[in-house]
Amino acid sequence: MSKHTPQVGFVSLGCPKASSDAERILTQLRAEGYEISGSYQDADLVVVNTCGFIDSAVEESLDAIGEALAENGKVIVTGCLGAKGNVVQQAHPSVLAVTGPHALEEVMGAVHEHLPKPHDPFIDLIPPQGIRLTPDHFAYLKISEGCNHRCSFCIIPSLRGDLVSRPIGDVMSEAETLVQSGVKELLVISQDTSAYGVDVKYRTGFWNGRPLKTRMTELASALGELGAWVRLHYVYPYPHVDEVIPLMAEGKILPYLDIPFQHASPRILKAMKRPGDIDNTLARIRRWREMCPDLAIRSTFIVGFPGETDEDFEQLLDFLEEAELDRVGCFTYSAVEGAAANALPGSVPEEVKLERQAIFMDTQSEISAAKLAKKIDRRMTVLVEEIDEEGAIARSYADAPEIDGLVYISNGENLQVGEFAEVVITDADAHDLWAKLV
Ligand code: SF4
């Protein structure tokens, strides 16, 4: 009779950074011979990877822990919520262990304690690229953890600590393995990608024996040699961001920058304690576009921050109209427990926040529709995401997965998911494009 292989259930909530932690834990579990169970009933214990960023995420995480306890009974909690004092233990005293984010060893220690390692793990259970939660053709590449800024609305630094950059050799080896295993697109993530290496004074590391500085430009350039799409997320507009634009113009990395501006009124940005200098931003965007006309810029903004006046909001709209960003998300300000901004005066009534959000999105919608209409008749390379009865659904260089738009290919039914295709754009709305294979 075969011995029972220990089974671990896994529930992962939260952002791409949390997913990246989850991937490491899953990889380690499989490497040690544990099986990952698809149901609470078959699992010997359950690991819940939580998010604690906003109050609704806290609730969602606590509910998920409650459900795992009710369905299985043996639960280990990890992730951001675990770093928030005793919140988890108070709500669910029967959990077996609680750790914070980025705590692979602690999680594995807790698993070993409550569910001993199998004696004879198959060493080849684990593919070299590890276990990933994203589809096979794209992968998030986390380059650092934590953040040196102290934006007044954010509690990430208190949850995850100051910036710690991963060694550039490790990042490059991971990226190389991912590409060798069939990944077509690498999404570089962190809390602040442009600050990569600041904590180690841009130390020189090694990749395949070649010296490389721990710095965003050097990393982007080396990633660009791997032959996959490389997309940069969470880039703050520091002066050295100018250095990656030529890499985009040369086609080494995607001409795409995700820059969370959050606002455009210097007064509000000061209250938010945001990094970067907004005064020169418009001129820089103009210069970047001269260097790389295809550059797609994505950003997020917060409206209704404490003290935001009609004038501040007007300034934000003016910026939006001048900057003509390609992709934009807009959130209404909501207080996060423990954030310094909660103590600021001038809270904005909920209905005003919602009204400003609607005006903001209408304004952007027009900008976006006009920008996308200019793409009609252009040829583009797209990456296929899904095939359905109407054809294929893909993404262009300007579309990050899940947050940006899509390209619908009417005659793409014979394409494969994860394949690059050449299309010509036939139609556009304010968000998506329609195309035909060329
Ligand atoms: S840059 Fe600001 S918003 Fe982003 S993680 Fe750091 S403190 Fe939070």
Coordinates of C-alpha atoms and ligand atoms in Angstrom, one line a residue:
M1 CA 0.0 0.0 0.0
S2 CA 1.4 3.4 -0.9
K3 CA 2.2 5.8 1.9
H4 CA -0.1 8.9 2.2
T5 CA 1.7 11.9 0.7
P6 CA 1.1 14.9 2.9
Q7 CA -1.2 17.4 1.2
V8 CA -1.2 21.1 1.7
G9 CA -4.1 23.4 0.7
F10 CA -3.1 26.9 -0.4
V11 CA -5.3 30.0 -0.5
S12 CA -3.6 33.2 -1.9
L13 CA -5.1 36.7 -1.7
G14 CA -3.7 40.0 -2.5
C15 CA -1.4 41.8 -5.0
P16 CA 1.2 40.4 -7.4
K17 CA 3.8 40.8 -4.7
A18 CA 1.8 38.5 -2.5
S19 CA 1.5 36.1 -5.4
S20 CA 5.2 36.1 -5.8
D21 CA 5.6 35.1 -2.1
A22 CA 3.0 32.4 -2.7
E23 CA 4.9 31.0 -5.6
R24 CA 8.0 30.6 -3.5
I25 CA 6.1 28.8 -0.8
L26 CA 4.4 26.5 -3.3
T27 CA 7.7 25.8 -5.0
Q28 CA 9.4 24.9 -1.7
L29 CA 6.5 22.7 -0.7
R30 CA 6.7 20.7 -3.9
A31 CA 10.5 20.6 -3.8
E32 CA 10.1 18.9 -0.4
G33 CA 7.7 16.4 -1.7
Y34 CA 4.4 17.8 -0.3
E35 CA 1.4 17.7 -2.6
I36 CA -0.7 20.7 -3.2
S37 CA -4.4 19.9 -2.6
G38 CA -7.2 21.4 -4.6
S39 CA -9.7 21.0 -1.8
Y40 CA -10.0 21.7 1.9
Q41 CA -11.2 18.1 2.5
D42 CA -8.2 16.4 1.0
A43 CA -5.6 18.8 2.6
D44 CA -3.8 17.8 5.8
L45 CA -3.4 21.5 6.5
V46 CA -4.1 24.8 4.8
V47 CA -1.8 27.8 4.3
V48 CA -3.6 31.2 3.8
N49 CA -1.5 33.9 2.2
T50 CA -3.2 37.2 3.3
C51 CA -3.4 40.8 2.3
G52 CA -3.7 43.6 4.8
F53 CA -3.5 46.7 2.6
I54 CA -7.0 48.2 3.0
D55 CA -9.8 47.4 5.4
S56 CA -11.8 45.4 2.8
A57 CA -8.7 43.2 2.2
V58 CA -8.3 42.7 5.9
E59 CA -11.9 41.5 6.0
E60 CA -11.5 39.3 3.0
S61 CA -8.4 37.7 4.5
L62 CA -10.1 37.1 7.9
D63 CA -13.0 35.5 6.1
A64 CA -10.7 33.2 4.1
I65 CA -9.0 32.1 7.4
G66 CA -12.4 31.5 9.0
E67 CA -13.5 29.4 6.0
A68 CA -10.3 27.3 6.0
L69 CA -10.7 26.7 9.7
A70 CA -14.3 25.7 9.3
E71 CA -13.6 23.4 6.4
N72 CA -10.2 22.0 7.4
G73 CA -9.3 23.0 10.9
K74 CA -5.5 23.2 10.6
V75 CA -4.5 26.6 9.3
I76 CA -1.2 28.5 8.9
V77 CA -1.4 32.2 8.1
T78 CA 1.2 34.2 6.2
G79 CA 1.3 37.5 4.3
C80 CA 0.7 41.2 5.1
L81 CA -2.1 40.7 7.5
G82 CA 0.1 38.5 9.7
A83 CA 2.4 41.5 10.2
K84 CA -0.4 43.6 11.6
G85 CA -0.2 43.0 15.4
N86 CA -2.5 40.4 16.8
V87 CA -5.3 40.9 14.3
V88 CA -5.3 37.3 13.1
Q89 CA -4.9 35.7 16.6
Q90 CA -7.6 37.8 18.0
A91 CA -10.1 36.9 15.3
H92 CA -9.1 33.3 15.0
P93 CA -7.2 32.1 18.1
S94 CA -7.1 28.5 16.8
V95 CA -4.7 29.1 13.8
L96 CA -1.6 27.0 14.1
A97 CA 0.9 29.8 13.3
V98 CA 1.0 33.3 11.9
T99 CA 3.9 34.9 10.0
G100 CA 4.3 38.2 8.0
P101 CA 5.0 38.6 4.3
H102 CA 8.2 37.3 2.7
A103 CA 8.6 34.6 5.3
L104 CA 9.3 31.4 3.4
E105 CA 11.5 29.9 6.1
E106 CA 9.0 30.6 8.9
V107 CA 6.1 29.2 6.9
M108 CA 8.1 26.1 6.1
G109 CA 9.1 25.7 9.7
A110 CA 5.4 25.9 10.8
V111 CA 4.4 23.3 8.1
H112 CA 7.2 20.9 9.2
E113 CA 6.0 21.2 12.8
H114 CA 2.4 20.4 12.0
L115 CA 2.8 18.1 9.0
P116 CA 6.2 16.4 8.9
K117 CA 8.1 16.2 5.6
P118 CA 7.6 13.1 3.5
H119 CA 10.6 10.8 3.8
D120 CA 11.3 10.2 0.2
P121 CA 10.5 13.2 -1.9
F122 CA 10.7 12.8 -5.7
I123 CA 13.4 15.3 -6.4
D124 CA 12.2 15.8 -9.9
L125 CA 8.6 16.8 -8.8
I126 CA 9.5 20.3 -9.4
P127 CA 10.1 22.0 -12.7
P128 CA 13.2 24.2 -12.7
Q129 CA 11.0 27.4 -13.1
G130 CA 9.1 26.6 -9.8
I131 CA 5.4 26.6 -9.5
R132 CA 3.8 29.8 -10.8
L133 CA 0.3 31.2 -10.3
T134 CA 0.2 33.1 -13.6
P135 CA -0.5 31.4 -16.9
D136 CA 2.5 29.8 -18.6
H137 CA 3.3 32.7 -21.0
F138 CA 3.8 35.6 -18.5
A139 CA 5.4 35.8 -15.1
Y140 CA 5.9 38.5 -12.4
L141 CA 9.6 39.1 -11.6
K142 CA 10.0 40.6 -8.1
I143 CA 13.2 42.5 -7.8
S144 CA 13.0 44.0 -4.3
E145 CA 10.9 44.0 -1.2
G146 CA 9.9 46.9 1.0
C147 CA 10.1 50.7 0.4
N148 CA 12.2 53.6 1.6
H149 CA 9.4 56.2 1.1
R150 CA 6.8 57.1 3.6
C151 CA 3.7 58.1 1.5
S152 CA 1.2 59.3 4.1
F153 CA -1.7 57.1 2.7
C154 CA 0.4 53.9 2.7
I155 CA 1.3 51.3 5.3
I156 CA 3.4 49.1 3.1
P157 CA 6.7 50.3 4.7
S158 CA 5.4 49.5 8.1
L159 CA 4.2 46.0 6.9
R160 CA 7.2 45.1 4.7
G161 CA 10.0 47.4 6.0
D162 CA 12.6 49.4 4.1
L163 CA 13.8 48.6 0.6
V164 CA 15.8 45.3 0.2
S165 CA 16.9 44.7 -3.4
R166 CA 17.4 41.1 -4.5
P167 CA 20.9 40.4 -5.9
I168 CA 20.9 41.1 -9.6
G169 CA 22.4 37.7 -10.4
D170 CA 19.5 35.9 -8.7
V171 CA 17.0 38.1 -10.5
M172 CA 18.6 37.5 -13.9
S173 CA 18.9 33.7 -13.3
E174 CA 15.3 33.5 -12.3
A175 CA 14.3 35.5 -15.4
E176 CA 16.5 33.3 -17.6
T177 CA 14.9 30.1 -16.2
L178 CA 11.4 31.5 -16.7
V179 CA 12.1 32.4 -20.4
Q180 CA 13.7 29.0 -21.0
S181 CA 10.6 27.4 -19.6
G182 CA 8.4 29.2 -22.2
V183 CA 7.6 32.5 -20.5
K184 CA 7.1 35.2 -23.2
E185 CA 6.6 38.2 -21.0
L186 CA 8.3 39.3 -17.8
L187 CA 6.6 41.8 -15.6
V188 CA 9.1 43.5 -13.3
I189 CA 7.5 44.4 -10.0
S190 CA 8.5 45.9 -6.6
Q191 CA 7.2 48.7 -4.5
D192 CA 9.6 51.2 -6.3
T193 CA 11.3 49.7 -9.3
S194 CA 13.4 52.9 -10.0
A195 CA 15.0 52.6 -6.5
Y196 CA 16.3 49.1 -7.3
G197 CA 19.8 48.8 -5.8
V198 CA 19.8 52.0 -3.7
D199 CA 20.0 49.9 -0.5
V200 CA 23.2 48.1 -1.7
K201 CA 24.7 51.3 -3.2
Y202 CA 24.2 49.8 -6.7
R203 CA 26.6 47.0 -5.9
T204 CA 28.1 45.1 -8.8
G205 CA 26.8 41.5 -8.9
F206 CA 27.4 38.7 -11.4
W207 CA 25.2 36.9 -13.9
N208 CA 26.8 34.0 -15.8
G209 CA 30.2 35.4 -14.8
R210 CA 29.4 38.9 -16.2
P211 CA 29.5 41.9 -13.9
L212 CA 26.3 43.8 -13.6
K213 CA 25.4 46.8 -11.4
T214 CA 22.3 46.4 -9.2
R215 CA 20.5 49.2 -10.9
M216 CA 17.2 49.5 -12.9
T217 CA 18.8 50.6 -16.2
E218 CA 21.4 47.7 -16.2
L219 CA 18.7 45.2 -15.1
A220 CA 16.3 46.4 -17.8
S221 CA 19.1 46.2 -20.4
A222 CA 20.1 42.7 -19.4
L223 CA 16.5 41.5 -19.2
G224 CA 16.1 42.9 -22.7
E225 CA 18.7 40.3 -24.0
L226 CA 16.6 37.3 -23.0
G227 CA 14.2 37.6 -26.0
A228 CA 10.9 38.0 -24.0
W229 CA 8.7 41.1 -23.6
V230 CA 9.9 43.0 -20.5
R231 CA 7.4 45.4 -18.9
L232 CA 8.4 47.8 -16.1
H233 CA 5.9 48.4 -13.3
Y234 CA 5.9 50.8 -10.3
V235 CA 8.5 53.2 -11.7
Y236 CA 8.8 56.6 -10.0
P237 CA 9.9 59.5 -12.2
Y238 CA 13.4 59.9 -10.8
P239 CA 15.9 61.5 -13.3
H240 CA 17.6 58.2 -14.2
V241 CA 14.3 56.9 -15.6
D242 CA 15.3 58.9 -18.7
E243 CA 18.0 56.2 -19.2
V244 CA 15.5 53.4 -19.9
I245 CA 13.7 55.3 -22.7
P246 CA 16.4 54.6 -25.3
L247 CA 16.1 50.8 -24.5
M248 CA 12.4 51.1 -25.3
A249 CA 13.1 53.1 -28.5
E250 CA 15.6 50.4 -29.6
G251 CA 13.0 47.6 -28.9
K252 CA 15.0 46.0 -26.1
I253 CA 12.2 46.3 -23.6
L254 CA 8.5 47.2 -24.1
P255 CA 7.8 50.9 -24.5
Y256 CA 5.6 50.9 -21.4
L257 CA 6.0 52.7 -18.1
D258 CA 3.7 52.2 -15.2
I259 CA 4.2 55.3 -13.0
P260 CA 1.8 55.8 -10.1
F261 CA 1.6 59.6 -10.1
Q262 CA -1.4 59.6 -7.6
H263 CA -2.0 63.4 -8.1
A264 CA -0.8 66.5 -9.9
S265 CA -1.4 69.2 -7.4
P266 CA 2.0 70.0 -5.7
R267 CA 0.1 70.8 -2.5
I268 CA -1.6 67.4 -2.4
L269 CA 1.5 65.6 -3.5
K270 CA 3.3 67.2 -0.6
A271 CA 0.6 66.1 1.8
M272 CA 0.9 62.6 0.4
K273 CA 4.7 62.8 0.8
R274 CA 5.1 61.4 -2.6
P275 CA 8.6 60.8 -4.2
G276 CA 9.4 62.5 -7.5
D277 CA 9.0 66.0 -8.7
I278 CA 5.7 66.8 -10.5
D279 CA 6.8 70.3 -11.7
N280 CA 9.0 68.9 -14.5
T281 CA 6.9 65.9 -15.2
L282 CA 5.0 67.2 -18.2
A283 CA 8.2 68.4 -19.9
R284 CA 9.8 65.0 -19.2
I285 CA 6.9 63.1 -20.6
R286 CA 7.1 65.2 -23.8
R287 CA 10.9 64.5 -24.0
W288 CA 10.3 60.8 -23.5
R289 CA 7.8 60.7 -26.3
E290 CA 10.1 62.5 -28.6
M291 CA 12.7 59.8 -27.9
C292 CA 10.2 57.0 -28.1
P293 CA 6.9 58.0 -29.8
D294 CA 5.2 54.7 -29.1
L295 CA 5.7 55.0 -25.3
A296 CA 2.6 53.9 -23.4
I297 CA 2.3 55.4 -19.9
R298 CA 0.0 53.9 -17.3
S299 CA -0.7 55.5 -14.0
T300 CA -3.0 55.5 -11.0
F301 CA -4.5 58.5 -9.2
I302 CA -6.3 59.1 -5.9
V303 CA -9.1 61.7 -5.7
G304 CA -10.6 63.0 -2.5
F305 CA -7.4 62.9 -0.5
P306 CA -7.8 65.0 2.7
G307 CA -7.6 68.7 2.0
E308 CA -8.2 68.3 -1.8
T309 CA -10.0 71.4 -3.0
D310 CA -11.8 72.1 -6.3
E311 CA -8.7 73.9 -7.4
D312 CA -6.5 70.9 -6.7
F313 CA -8.8 68.7 -8.6
E314 CA -8.9 71.1 -11.5
Q315 CA -5.1 71.0 -11.5
L316 CA -5.3 67.2 -11.7
L317 CA -7.7 67.4 -14.7
D318 CA -5.4 69.9 -16.5
F319 CA -2.5 67.5 -16.0
L320 CA -4.5 64.6 -17.3
E321 CA -5.4 66.6 -20.4
E322 CA -1.9 67.7 -21.1
A323 CA -0.2 64.5 -20.3
E324 CA -2.5 62.4 -22.4
L325 CA -1.6 59.2 -20.6
D326 CA -2.5 55.9 -22.2
R327 CA -3.9 53.9 -19.3
V328 CA -5.3 55.4 -16.1
G329 CA -6.9 54.0 -12.9
C330 CA -8.6 56.3 -10.4
F331 CA -9.4 55.5 -6.8
T332 CA -11.3 57.5 -4.2
Y333 CA -9.2 58.0 -1.1
S334 CA -10.1 55.6 1.6
A335 CA -8.5 55.7 5.1
V336 CA -6.2 52.7 5.8
E337 CA -5.8 51.8 9.4
G338 CA -2.4 53.0 10.6
A339 CA -1.8 55.4 7.8
A340 CA -0.4 58.9 8.7
A341 CA -2.9 60.6 6.3
N342 CA -5.8 59.7 8.6
A343 CA -4.7 62.5 10.9
L344 CA -4.8 65.1 8.1
P345 CA -7.6 67.8 8.2
G346 CA -10.1 68.5 5.5
S347 CA -11.7 65.1 4.8
V348 CA -13.6 65.2 1.6
P349 CA -17.3 64.0 1.7
E350 CA -17.9 60.6 0.0
E351 CA -20.3 62.0 -2.6
V352 CA -17.7 64.6 -3.7
K353 CA -15.1 61.9 -4.0
L354 CA -17.4 59.9 -6.2
E355 CA -18.3 62.8 -8.3
R356 CA -14.6 63.7 -8.9
Q357 CA -13.8 60.1 -9.7
A358 CA -16.6 60.1 -12.4
I359 CA -15.5 63.4 -13.9
F360 CA -11.9 62.1 -13.9
M361 CA -12.8 58.9 -15.6
D362 CA -15.0 60.7 -18.2
T363 CA -12.1 63.0 -19.1
Q364 CA -9.7 60.1 -19.4
S365 CA -12.1 58.1 -21.4
E366 CA -12.2 60.7 -24.1
I367 CA -8.4 61.0 -24.1
S368 CA -8.1 57.2 -24.3
A369 CA -10.6 56.9 -27.1
A370 CA -8.8 59.5 -29.2
K371 CA -5.4 57.8 -28.6
L372 CA -6.7 54.3 -29.4
A373 CA -8.5 55.6 -32.6
K374 CA -5.0 56.7 -33.9
K375 CA -4.0 53.0 -33.8
I376 CA -6.5 52.0 -36.4
D377 CA -4.7 50.6 -39.5
R378 CA -1.5 50.1 -37.6
R379 CA 0.3 46.8 -37.6
M380 CA 1.2 45.4 -34.2
T381 CA 2.6 42.4 -32.5
V382 CA 0.3 41.0 -29.9
L383 CA 0.5 38.2 -27.3
V384 CA -2.4 35.8 -27.3
E385 CA -4.2 35.4 -24.0
E386 CA -7.3 33.4 -24.7
I387 CA -9.2 31.7 -27.6
D388 CA -13.0 31.8 -27.6
E389 CA -15.7 31.1 -30.1
E390 CA -15.4 34.6 -31.6
G391 CA -11.6 34.4 -32.2
A392 CA -8.6 35.2 -30.1
I393 CA -8.1 37.7 -27.3
A394 CA -4.6 39.2 -27.1
R395 CA -2.7 42.0 -25.5
S396 CA -0.4 44.6 -27.2
Y397 CA 2.8 46.1 -25.8
A398 CA 0.5 48.8 -24.2
D399 CA -1.6 46.4 -22.2
A400 CA -0.4 44.8 -19.0
P401 CA -2.4 41.7 -18.0
E402 CA -5.5 42.3 -15.9
I403 CA -5.1 46.1 -15.6
D404 CA -5.1 47.4 -19.2
G405 CA -7.0 46.8 -22.4
L406 CA -7.3 43.8 -24.8
V407 CA -7.0 43.2 -28.5
Y408 CA -9.8 41.1 -30.1
I409 CA -8.7 39.3 -33.2
S410 CA -11.7 38.3 -35.3
N411 CA -9.9 35.6 -37.4
G412 CA -7.6 34.3 -34.7
E413 CA -9.4 31.1 -33.8
N414 CA -6.4 29.0 -34.9
L415 CA -3.8 30.8 -32.8
Q416 CA -2.5 29.3 -29.6
V417 CA -2.5 30.9 -26.1
G418 CA 1.0 32.3 -25.4
E419 CA 1.8 32.8 -29.1
F420 CA 2.9 36.1 -30.6
A421 CA 0.8 37.2 -33.6
E422 CA 1.0 40.0 -36.2
V423 CA -2.2 41.9 -36.6
V424 CA -3.6 45.1 -38.1
I425 CA -5.9 47.2 -36.0
T426 CA -9.4 47.6 -37.5
D427 CA -11.4 49.3 -34.7
A428 CA -11.1 50.9 -31.2
D429 CA -13.2 52.1 -28.3
A430 CA -12.1 53.9 -25.2
H431 CA -10.4 50.8 -23.8
D432 CA -9.9 48.0 -26.2
L433 CA -8.8 47.3 -29.8
W434 CA -10.2 45.1 -32.6
A435 CA -7.9 43.5 -35.1
K436 CA -7.3 41.0 -37.9
L437 CA -4.3 38.7 -38.5
V438 CA -2.1 40.0 -41.3
Ligands
SF4_1 S1 6.2 54.5 -2.7 FE1 4.7 55.2 -1.2 S2 2.8 54.2 -1.9 FE2 4.5 53.1 -2.8 S3 5.0 51.4 -1.3 FE3 6.4 53.2 -0.8 S4 5.3 54.3 0.7 FE4 3.8 53.0 -0.2

